[in-house]
C-alpha cells in the first residue's frame, strides 16, 4: 500500500498530477453535452462531472472549468438557456473522446455523430441510448478554484422503451451507458446485482427485477 | 424510443420518480464516506455523488441531502473538519449498501467493515482499494433545493502500488472500484480502452499503457 501526502501531490509534475487527481473521484459517467450558440451552430463537449442534485424537481449539475478562456458549452448555455446531456455508449466512445480536440466547426460534423432535434433549442446525440433535455436554472460560481457548477432542470428524457423498469428504474447496462476513469480510460458496465432497500438488523439482500 | 416530458416527471408517483431521476446522471462512483463525531464515534455513509472539482489544489466535492433532518456525515465534517472518501470494491458492495440502513451504532461494526487510522481524524475503510483523506474546505449551500456541495482538499491518498501508472494515472479496474446506477444497481468496470490525447484532423487513437 502506497501513501501519498498532500505535499507530494503539490510537488508533482503538472501532467502527472492531472492524471493522478482526476482518477481519485472514481468511475465517472461519460456524457456528451449538446448546445447551440446564438448563431445556431451546434456544439458537443465531453463531460465527466454530471451529478444528481435532486429528484423533485429533477435537477442535474455539472462542473465547468474556469471561464478564464472561452468555454463554448458554458457560453451557449447562458446564451440559449438550454442544454442536452447524452449518455455515451460503448459503441461510439472513440468518437465521443474525439470531441475533446479543439474544433472551429461543429463537433457533430468533425467526429461523425448525428444531431437530433427535440423540444429544446439544443441538439441531442442520435447515437446515445439516453438523451436528456434541460433548462438552465442556475450557475453557481465556485470561488475556491474558479470553476462553475451548472444546474439544469430536466424537461425531456428520451430512452429506449425496453430499458425502463416497472418501478421507474432505468437499466443503464442495457442502455449501453459507460464510465470513464481519469481523463481517458473507458469502461463498460458489467452487472453485479441489485440490492434491496437496507434495514438495520437484516442482512443485505439482492433482488431480481425486470430492470436489473 | 420513449419520450418523457417534465410534466410527466412531475406527475410521477414519488418512489417511481426517485428511481427514474436517480438513473439519469448515468453510472456513478460508489464511495463510503468515513467521519468521526465530536464524541469519537465513527460513521460510514454511502455516497454516489463525489465529483472532481480541480487538480491543483486537489479538490473533490459531494452532494449532501438537505440538512432539514440530522445528517451525521455533514455534521461530523463540520465538527472535525475532516472526512475520508473510500472506493467501494466489488468484493464488499453488499456491506457498503447496508450502511444506508438507519443505525445508532457505528456502521463499521453494524456491517462488518474495518476502520483504519490515518493521518486525519476520520477513519479509512481497510477493505477499500483506494482511500482518500480530505480536509474540509467549504460547504456551498444550493438554495435551489436545499442540498449542499461539500468540498474537501486531498491531504492523503492510499492506494495499491501496482495500480499507479508511470504517468500518474490510476488503474481503477485493477483497484476493483465499482459504479452504481440509480439507487441500487451495482456494476463492475470492464476495460474498453485508453484513448490518446485528441487532436483535430487526426482520427481517434487507442493507446496502451502500463496502467490501462
Short mmCIF file of C-alpha atoms in Angstrom, two decimals:
data_model
loop_
_atom_site.label_atom_id
_atom_site.label_comp_id
_atom_site.label_asym_id
_atom_site.label_seq_id
_atom_site.Cartn_x
_atom_site.Cartn_y
_atom_site.Cartn_z
CA UNK A 1 0.00 0.00 0.00
CA UNK A 2 1.36 3.36 -1.11
CA UNK A 3 0.67 6.56 0.86
CA UNK A 4 0.85 9.89 -0.97
CA UNK A 5 0.66 13.14 1.04
CA UNK A 6 -0.87 16.49 0.07
CA UNK A 7 2.65 17.95 -0.08
CA UNK A 8 3.72 15.20 -2.51
CA UNK A 9 0.69 15.94 -4.72
CA UNK A 10 1.57 19.66 -4.70
CA UNK A 11 5.13 18.78 -5.78
CA UNK A 12 4.04 16.56 -8.70
CA UNK A 13 4.73 17.49 -12.31
CA UNK A 14 1.58 19.21 -13.68
CA UNK A 15 0.62 16.50 -16.16
CA UNK A 16 1.31 13.68 -13.67
CA UNK A 17 -0.87 15.46 -11.07
CA UNK A 18 -3.72 15.91 -13.59
CA UNK A 19 -3.77 12.16 -14.31
CA UNK A 20 -3.44 11.24 -10.63
CA UNK A 21 -6.06 13.56 -9.14
CA UNK A 22 -8.60 13.01 -11.94
CA UNK A 23 -8.70 9.31 -11.03
CA UNK A 24 -9.44 9.90 -7.33
CA UNK A 25 -13.16 10.61 -7.76
CA UNK A 26 -13.63 7.04 -9.04
CA UNK A 27 -15.60 5.79 -12.04
CA UNK A 28 -17.31 8.77 -13.60
CA UNK A 29 -20.23 8.92 -16.02
CA UNK A 30 -19.33 9.87 -19.63
CA UNK A 31 -21.71 12.35 -21.22
CA UNK A 32 -21.81 14.50 -24.33
CA UNK A 33 -23.27 17.94 -23.66
CA UNK A 34 -25.12 19.36 -26.66
CA UNK A 35 -25.66 23.10 -27.09
CA UNK A 36 -26.33 25.70 -29.81
CA UNK A 37 -24.75 29.15 -29.97
CA UNK A 38 -26.56 32.42 -30.70
CA UNK A 39 -25.82 31.95 -34.44
CA UNK A 40 -27.36 28.48 -34.46
CA UNK A 41 -24.11 26.45 -34.70
CA UNK A 42 -24.24 23.23 -32.70
CA UNK A 43 -21.57 22.23 -30.18
CA UNK A 44 -20.77 18.94 -28.49
CA UNK A 45 -18.46 18.52 -25.48
CA UNK A 46 -17.45 15.55 -23.33
CA UNK A 47 -18.08 15.98 -19.58
CA UNK A 48 -17.27 13.52 -16.77
CA UNK A 49 -18.75 15.57 -13.95
CA UNK A 50 -22.54 15.28 -14.26
CA UNK A 51 -24.01 14.80 -10.80
CA UNK A 52 -27.50 14.19 -9.37
CA UNK A 53 -28.74 17.24 -7.45
CA UNK A 54 -32.34 16.24 -6.74
CA UNK A 55 -35.34 14.26 -7.98
CA UNK A 56 -38.21 16.70 -7.32
CA UNK A 57 -37.77 19.00 -9.15
CA UNK A 58 -35.48 16.84 -11.34
CA UNK A 59 -32.11 18.64 -11.24
CA UNK A 60 -28.72 17.65 -12.66
CA UNK A 61 -25.46 19.56 -12.25
CA UNK A 62 -22.06 19.53 -13.91
CA UNK A 63 -18.72 21.22 -13.23
CA UNK A 64 -17.41 23.59 -15.92
CA UNK A 65 -13.71 24.53 -15.95
CA UNK A 66 -12.91 28.20 -15.19
CA UNK A 67 -14.29 30.69 -17.69
CA UNK A 68 -10.90 32.43 -17.94
CA UNK A 69 -10.64 31.09 -21.53
CA UNK A 70 -13.59 30.71 -23.98
CA UNK A 71 -15.88 27.84 -22.91
CA UNK A 72 -18.34 27.20 -25.72
CA UNK A 73 -20.63 24.94 -23.72
CA UNK A 74 -20.96 27.36 -20.80
CA UNK A 75 -21.39 30.35 -23.13
CA UNK A 76 -24.04 28.59 -25.22
CA UNK A 77 -25.99 27.51 -22.13
CA UNK A 78 -26.04 31.08 -20.88
CA UNK A 79 -26.98 32.39 -24.36
CA UNK A 80 -29.86 29.99 -25.09
CA UNK A 81 -30.88 28.80 -21.61
CA UNK A 82 -30.85 25.12 -22.63
CA UNK A 83 -28.54 22.10 -22.99
CA UNK A 84 -28.74 18.37 -23.54
CA UNK A 85 -26.99 15.56 -21.63
CA UNK A 86 -26.43 12.47 -23.78
CA UNK A 87 -25.13 9.18 -22.35
CA UNK A 88 -22.05 7.93 -24.19
CA UNK A 89 -22.45 4.32 -25.34
CA UNK A 90 -19.69 1.73 -25.69
CA UNK A 91 -20.20 1.63 -29.47
CA UNK A 92 -19.15 5.26 -30.02
CA UNK A 93 -16.84 6.14 -27.14
CA UNK A 94 -13.91 6.84 -29.52
CA UNK A 95 -15.94 9.50 -31.35
CA UNK A 96 -17.09 10.95 -28.02
CA UNK A 97 -13.47 11.22 -26.86
CA UNK A 98 -12.54 12.93 -30.14
CA UNK A 99 -14.87 15.86 -29.29
CA UNK A 100 -12.19 16.94 -26.76
CA UNK A 101 -9.99 18.15 -29.66
CA UNK A 102 -10.16 21.90 -30.42
CA UNK A 103 -12.53 22.35 -33.36
CA UNK A 104 -13.80 25.53 -35.00
CA UNK A 105 -16.64 23.69 -36.79
CA UNK A 106 -19.41 21.76 -35.01
CA UNK A 107 -18.07 18.66 -33.25
CA UNK A 108 -21.05 16.71 -34.68
CA UNK A 109 -19.62 17.09 -38.19
CA UNK A 110 -16.00 16.75 -37.07
CA UNK A 111 -16.39 13.42 -35.27
CA UNK A 112 -19.29 11.96 -37.26
CA UNK A 113 -22.14 11.95 -34.75
CA UNK A 114 -25.74 12.82 -35.63
CA UNK A 115 -27.60 15.84 -34.24
CA UNK A 116 -31.25 15.16 -33.50
CA UNK A 117 -33.85 17.87 -32.81
CA UNK A 118 -36.04 17.77 -29.73
CA UNK A 119 -38.34 20.08 -27.79
CA UNK A 120 -35.48 22.36 -26.73
CA UNK A 121 -33.06 24.68 -28.59
CA UNK A 122 -30.13 22.28 -28.10
CA UNK A 123 -29.24 19.20 -30.17
CA UNK A 124 -29.49 15.59 -28.95
CA UNK A 125 -27.00 12.90 -29.98
CA UNK A 126 -28.97 10.39 -32.05
CA UNK A 127 -26.47 7.60 -31.27
CA UNK A 128 -26.97 7.89 -27.48
CA UNK A 129 -29.19 5.44 -25.64
CA UNK A 130 -30.44 8.06 -23.17
CA UNK A 131 -30.83 11.75 -24.08
CA UNK A 132 -31.90 14.38 -21.55
CA UNK A 133 -33.12 17.90 -22.35
CA UNK A 134 -32.53 20.52 -19.65
CA UNK A 135 -33.49 24.10 -18.99
CA UNK A 136 -30.68 26.06 -17.33
CA UNK A 137 -31.67 27.06 -13.80
CA UNK A 138 -28.53 28.40 -12.15
CA UNK A 139 -24.75 28.66 -12.43
CA UNK A 140 -23.03 28.59 -9.04
CA UNK A 141 -19.52 30.07 -9.20
CA UNK A 142 -17.12 28.10 -7.00
CA UNK A 143 -14.73 30.79 -5.79
CA UNK A 144 -12.40 28.17 -4.31
CA UNK A 145 -10.86 27.46 -7.73
CA UNK A 146 -12.85 29.45 -10.32
CA UNK A 147 -14.92 26.51 -11.60
CA UNK A 148 -18.70 26.65 -12.09
CA UNK A 149 -21.49 24.29 -11.04
CA UNK A 150 -24.08 24.48 -13.85
CA UNK A 151 -27.54 23.28 -12.73
CA UNK A 152 -30.35 22.39 -15.12
CA UNK A 153 -33.90 21.10 -14.71
CA UNK A 154 -34.93 18.08 -16.77
CA UNK A 155 -37.66 18.97 -19.27
CA UNK A 156 -37.46 15.91 -21.55
CA UNK A 157 -35.99 12.38 -21.40
CA UNK A 158 -35.63 10.08 -24.40
CA UNK A 159 -34.81 6.47 -23.67
CA UNK A 160 -35.23 3.01 -25.22
CA UNK A 161 -38.55 1.59 -24.05
CA UNK A 162 -37.04 -1.75 -23.01
CA UNK A 163 -34.65 -0.03 -20.55
CA UNK A 164 -37.43 1.33 -18.32
CA UNK A 165 -38.47 -0.92 -15.43
CA UNK A 166 -41.93 -1.13 -13.90
CA UNK A 167 -40.74 0.73 -10.79
CA UNK A 168 -39.18 3.62 -12.74
CA UNK A 169 -35.58 2.35 -12.55
CA UNK A 170 -33.61 2.60 -15.82
CA UNK A 171 -31.30 -0.26 -16.84
CA UNK A 172 -28.12 1.61 -17.77
CA UNK A 173 -26.33 -1.62 -18.64
CA UNK A 174 -28.93 -2.41 -21.29
CA UNK A 175 -28.80 1.23 -22.47
CA UNK A 176 -25.07 0.77 -23.12
CA UNK A 177 -24.01 3.68 -20.85
CA UNK A 178 -20.30 3.67 -19.97
CA UNK A 179 -17.94 5.07 -17.35
CA UNK A 180 -14.59 6.81 -17.55
CA UNK A 181 -11.66 6.85 -15.13
CA UNK A 182 -9.23 9.73 -15.00
CA UNK A 183 -9.12 11.51 -18.34
CA UNK A 184 -9.04 8.72 -20.89
CA UNK A 185 -9.67 5.20 -19.51
CA UNK A 186 -13.09 3.98 -20.67
CA UNK A 187 -15.07 1.15 -19.07
CA UNK A 188 -18.22 -0.80 -19.88
CA UNK A 189 -20.57 -1.73 -17.02
CA UNK A 190 -20.93 -5.39 -16.03
CA UNK A 191 -23.88 -6.02 -13.65
CA UNK A 192 -23.01 -7.15 -10.11
CA UNK A 193 -26.58 -7.13 -8.84
CA UNK A 194 -29.42 -5.05 -7.46
CA UNK A 195 -29.75 -4.60 -3.70
CA UNK A 196 -32.97 -4.40 -1.69
CA UNK A 197 -33.72 -1.37 0.50
CA UNK A 198 -31.43 -1.76 3.54
CA UNK A 199 -32.81 -2.12 7.07
CA UNK A 200 -30.90 -2.46 10.35
CA UNK A 201 -30.58 -5.96 11.82
CA UNK A 202 -31.43 -7.60 8.49
CA UNK A 203 -28.59 -8.89 6.31
CA UNK A 204 -28.03 -7.27 2.89
CA UNK A 205 -30.20 -8.95 0.27
CA UNK A 206 -30.06 -8.98 -3.55
CA UNK A 207 -33.27 -8.63 -5.51
CA UNK A 208 -34.23 -9.56 -9.02
CA UNK A 209 -36.18 -7.17 -11.18
CA UNK A 210 -37.29 -6.64 -14.75
CA UNK A 211 -34.85 -3.77 -14.99
CA UNK A 212 -31.81 -5.43 -13.38
CA UNK B 1 -37.80 5.32 -28.26
CA UNK B 2 -39.83 6.68 -25.37
CA UNK B 3 -40.12 10.42 -24.70
CA UNK B 4 -40.95 11.58 -21.16
CA UNK B 5 -41.75 15.26 -20.53
CA UNK B 6 -41.01 17.40 -17.49
CA UNK B 7 -44.75 17.47 -16.75
CA UNK B 8 -44.88 13.67 -16.81
CA UNK B 9 -41.93 13.51 -14.38
CA UNK B 10 -43.70 15.96 -12.04
CA UNK B 11 -46.82 13.74 -12.13
CA UNK B 12 -44.95 10.53 -11.30
CA UNK B 13 -45.51 8.67 -8.04
CA UNK B 14 -42.76 9.78 -5.58
CA UNK B 15 -40.94 6.45 -5.40
CA UNK B 16 -41.14 5.90 -9.18
CA UNK B 17 -39.71 9.39 -9.76
CA UNK B 18 -36.84 8.79 -7.31
CA UNK B 19 -35.81 5.64 -9.22
CA UNK B 20 -36.25 7.29 -12.61
CA UNK B 21 -34.42 10.58 -11.96
CA UNK B 22 -31.59 8.98 -9.99
CA UNK B 23 -30.65 6.94 -13.07
CA UNK B 24 -30.42 9.95 -15.40
CA UNK B 25 -26.97 11.10 -14.27
CA UNK B 26 -25.52 7.83 -15.59
CA UNK B 27 -23.04 5.46 -13.98
CA UNK B 28 -21.98 7.00 -10.69
CA UNK B 29 -18.97 6.25 -8.49
CA UNK B 30 -19.74 4.35 -5.26
CA UNK B 31 -17.89 5.68 -2.21
CA UNK B 32 -18.05 5.21 1.53
CA UNK B 33 -17.54 8.47 3.42
CA UNK B 34 -15.81 7.98 6.78
CA UNK B 35 -16.18 10.52 9.60
CA UNK B 36 -15.91 10.77 13.39
CA UNK B 37 -18.27 12.75 15.62
CA UNK B 38 -17.25 15.06 18.46
CA UNK B 39 -17.51 12.11 20.92
CA UNK B 40 -15.17 9.97 18.80
CA UNK B 41 -17.79 7.58 17.34
CA UNK B 42 -17.06 6.60 13.75
CA UNK B 43 -19.63 6.88 10.95
CA UNK B 44 -19.74 5.41 7.47
CA UNK B 45 -22.15 6.51 4.72
CA UNK B 46 -22.60 5.55 1.06
CA UNK B 47 -22.44 8.45 -1.40
CA UNK B 48 -22.88 8.32 -5.20
CA UNK B 49 -22.21 11.99 -5.85
CA UNK B 50 -18.47 12.51 -5.46
CA UNK B 51 -17.25 14.79 -8.25
CA UNK B 52 -13.86 16.14 -9.38
CA UNK B 53 -13.60 19.89 -8.71
CA UNK B 54 -9.96 20.52 -9.57
CA UNK B 55 -6.46 19.03 -9.64
CA UNK B 56 -4.35 21.92 -8.29
CA UNK B 57 -5.17 22.28 -5.46
CA UNK B 58 -6.64 18.73 -5.43
CA UNK B 59 -10.34 19.26 -4.64
CA UNK B 60 -13.25 16.79 -4.53
CA UNK B 61 -16.90 17.63 -3.91
CA UNK B 62 -20.01 15.67 -2.99
CA UNK B 63 -23.70 16.49 -2.70
CA UNK B 64 -25.31 16.12 0.73
CA UNK B 65 -29.10 15.88 1.01
CA UNK B 66 -30.85 18.80 2.78
CA UNK B 67 -29.89 19.29 6.42
CA UNK B 68 -33.59 19.51 7.42
CA UNK B 69 -33.16 16.16 9.24
CA UNK B 70 -29.99 15.01 11.10
CA UNK B 71 -27.16 14.23 8.64
CA UNK B 72 -24.37 12.55 10.57
CA UNK B 73 -21.80 12.80 7.78
CA UNK B 74 -22.35 16.52 7.22
CA UNK B 75 -22.45 17.25 10.96
CA UNK B 76 -19.27 15.28 11.62
CA UNK B 77 -17.40 17.01 8.78
CA UNK B 78 -18.36 20.38 10.17
CA UNK B 79 -17.44 19.28 13.74
CA UNK B 80 -14.00 17.79 12.97
CA UNK B 81 -13.05 19.46 9.68
CA UNK B 82 -12.08 16.14 8.04
CA UNK B 83 -13.54 13.20 6.12
CA UNK B 84 -12.38 10.21 4.11
CA UNK B 85 -13.54 9.01 0.68
CA UNK B 86 -13.12 5.25 0.23
CA UNK B 87 -13.71 3.50 -3.12
CA UNK B 88 -16.20 0.65 -2.84
CA UNK B 89 -14.82 -2.60 -4.29
CA UNK B 90 -16.81 -5.35 -5.98
CA UNK B 91 -15.95 -7.79 -3.15
CA UNK B 92 -17.79 -5.80 -0.46
CA UNK B 93 -20.51 -3.84 -2.26
CA UNK B 94 -23.29 -5.61 -0.30
CA UNK B 95 -21.80 -4.41 3.01
CA UNK B 96 -21.36 -0.91 1.56
CA UNK B 97 -25.04 -0.85 0.53
CA UNK B 98 -26.04 -1.99 4.01
CA UNK B 99 -24.60 1.24 5.51
CA UNK B 100 -27.68 3.00 4.07
CA UNK B 101 -29.84 1.43 6.83
CA UNK B 102 -30.53 3.65 9.86
CA UNK B 103 -28.08 2.65 12.58
CA UNK B 104 -27.47 4.17 16.02
CA UNK B 105 -24.12 2.38 16.41
CA UNK B 106 -21.14 2.84 14.08
CA UNK B 107 -21.82 1.44 10.62
CA UNK B 108 -18.34 -0.15 10.68
CA UNK B 109 -19.49 -2.54 13.44
CA UNK B 110 -23.00 -2.92 12.05
CA UNK B 111 -21.98 -4.04 8.55
CA UNK B 112 -18.63 -5.67 9.37
CA UNK B 113 -16.12 -3.35 7.73
CA UNK B 114 -12.77 -2.41 9.29
CA UNK B 115 -11.86 1.12 10.40
CA UNK B 116 -8.23 2.01 9.75
CA UNK B 117 -6.46 5.05 11.25
CA UNK B 118 -4.60 7.52 9.09
CA UNK B 119 -3.13 10.99 9.34
CA UNK B 120 -6.55 12.62 9.76
CA UNK B 121 -9.29 12.48 12.45
CA UNK B 122 -11.57 10.36 10.24
CA UNK B 123 -11.47 6.59 9.68
CA UNK B 124 -10.47 4.87 6.44
CA UNK B 125 -12.11 1.65 5.22
CA UNK B 126 -9.38 -1.02 5.32
CA UNK B 127 -11.18 -3.13 2.67
CA UNK B 128 -11.14 -0.30 0.07
CA UNK B 129 -8.58 -0.32 -2.71
CA UNK B 130 -8.25 3.47 -2.73
CA UNK B 131 -8.68 5.62 0.40
CA UNK B 132 -8.53 9.42 0.32
CA UNK B 133 -8.15 11.73 3.33
CA UNK B 134 -9.62 15.21 2.94
CA UNK B 135 -9.63 18.45 4.89
CA UNK B 136 -12.98 20.24 4.66
CA UNK B 137 -12.60 23.50 2.75
CA UNK B 138 -16.12 24.77 2.08
CA UNK B 139 -19.80 23.82 2.10
CA UNK B 140 -21.75 25.57 -0.66
CA UNK B 141 -25.49 25.67 0.11
CA UNK B 142 -27.52 25.10 -3.05
CA UNK B 143 -30.60 27.22 -2.44
CA UNK B 144 -32.36 25.76 -5.49
CA UNK B 145 -33.35 22.63 -3.50
CA UNK B 146 -31.69 22.85 -0.08
CA UNK B 147 -28.82 20.42 -0.83
CA UNK B 148 -25.17 21.14 -0.03
CA UNK B 149 -22.00 20.82 -2.09
CA UNK B 150 -19.29 19.76 0.38
CA UNK B 151 -15.76 20.49 -0.92
CA UNK B 152 -12.60 18.98 0.56
CA UNK B 153 -8.90 19.18 -0.25
CA UNK B 154 -6.96 15.92 -0.59
CA UNK B 155 -4.32 15.61 2.14
CA UNK B 156 -3.53 11.89 1.82
CA UNK B 157 -4.11 9.10 -0.73
CA UNK B 158 -3.60 5.40 -0.01
CA UNK B 159 -3.58 3.08 -3.00
CA UNK B 160 -2.19 -0.28 -4.04
CA UNK B 161 1.27 0.26 -5.54
CA UNK B 162 0.52 -1.83 -8.64
CA UNK B 163 -2.43 0.41 -9.60
CA UNK B 164 -0.30 3.54 -10.11
CA UNK B 165 0.98 4.06 -13.67
CA UNK B 166 4.24 5.76 -14.63
CA UNK B 167 2.35 8.83 -15.86
CA UNK B 168 0.31 9.25 -12.65
CA UNK B 169 -2.87 7.58 -13.95
CA UNK B 170 -4.53 5.14 -11.54
CA UNK B 171 -5.95 1.85 -12.84
CA UNK B 172 -9.40 1.81 -11.22
CA UNK B 173 -10.24 -1.51 -12.86
CA UNK B 174 -7.30 -3.18 -11.13
CA UNK B 175 -8.21 -1.36 -7.88
CA UNK B 176 -11.63 -3.04 -8.03
CA UNK B 177 -13.58 0.25 -7.95
CA UNK B 178 -17.23 -0.09 -8.96
CA UNK B 179 -20.11 2.04 -10.24
CA UNK B 180 -23.76 2.34 -9.26
CA UNK B 181 -26.80 3.23 -11.33
CA UNK B 182 -29.87 4.78 -9.77
CA UNK B 183 -30.11 3.85 -6.10
CA UNK B 184 -29.27 0.17 -6.01
CA UNK B 185 -27.92 -1.30 -9.28
CA UNK B 186 -24.20 -2.09 -8.90
CA UNK B 187 -21.76 -2.59 -11.78
CA UNK B 188 -18.16 -3.73 -12.15
CA UNK B 189 -15.95 -1.96 -14.68
CA UNK B 190 -14.79 -3.84 -17.78
CA UNK B 191 -12.00 -2.02 -19.70
CA UNK B 192 -12.90 -0.72 -23.17
CA UNK B 193 -9.56 1.00 -23.79
CA UNK B 194 -7.48 4.09 -23.19
CA UNK B 195 -7.61 6.95 -25.70
CA UNK B 196 -4.75 9.20 -26.78
CA UNK B 197 -4.98 12.99 -26.37
CA UNK B 198 -7.37 14.11 -29.14
CA UNK B 199 -6.27 16.50 -31.90
CA UNK B 200 -8.33 17.94 -34.75
CA UNK B 201 -7.93 16.31 -38.18
CA UNK B 202 -6.40 13.16 -36.67
CA UNK B 203 -8.62 10.13 -36.14
CA UNK B 204 -9.24 8.92 -32.57
CA UNK B 205 -6.49 6.53 -31.48
CA UNK B 206 -6.26 3.99 -28.65
CA UNK B 207 -3.06 3.75 -26.63
CA UNK B 208 -1.60 1.02 -24.50
CA UNK B 209 -0.08 1.80 -21.14
CA UNK B 210 1.17 0.09 -18.02
CA UNK B 211 -1.87 1.41 -16.19
CA UNK B 212 -4.55 0.53 -18.79
#
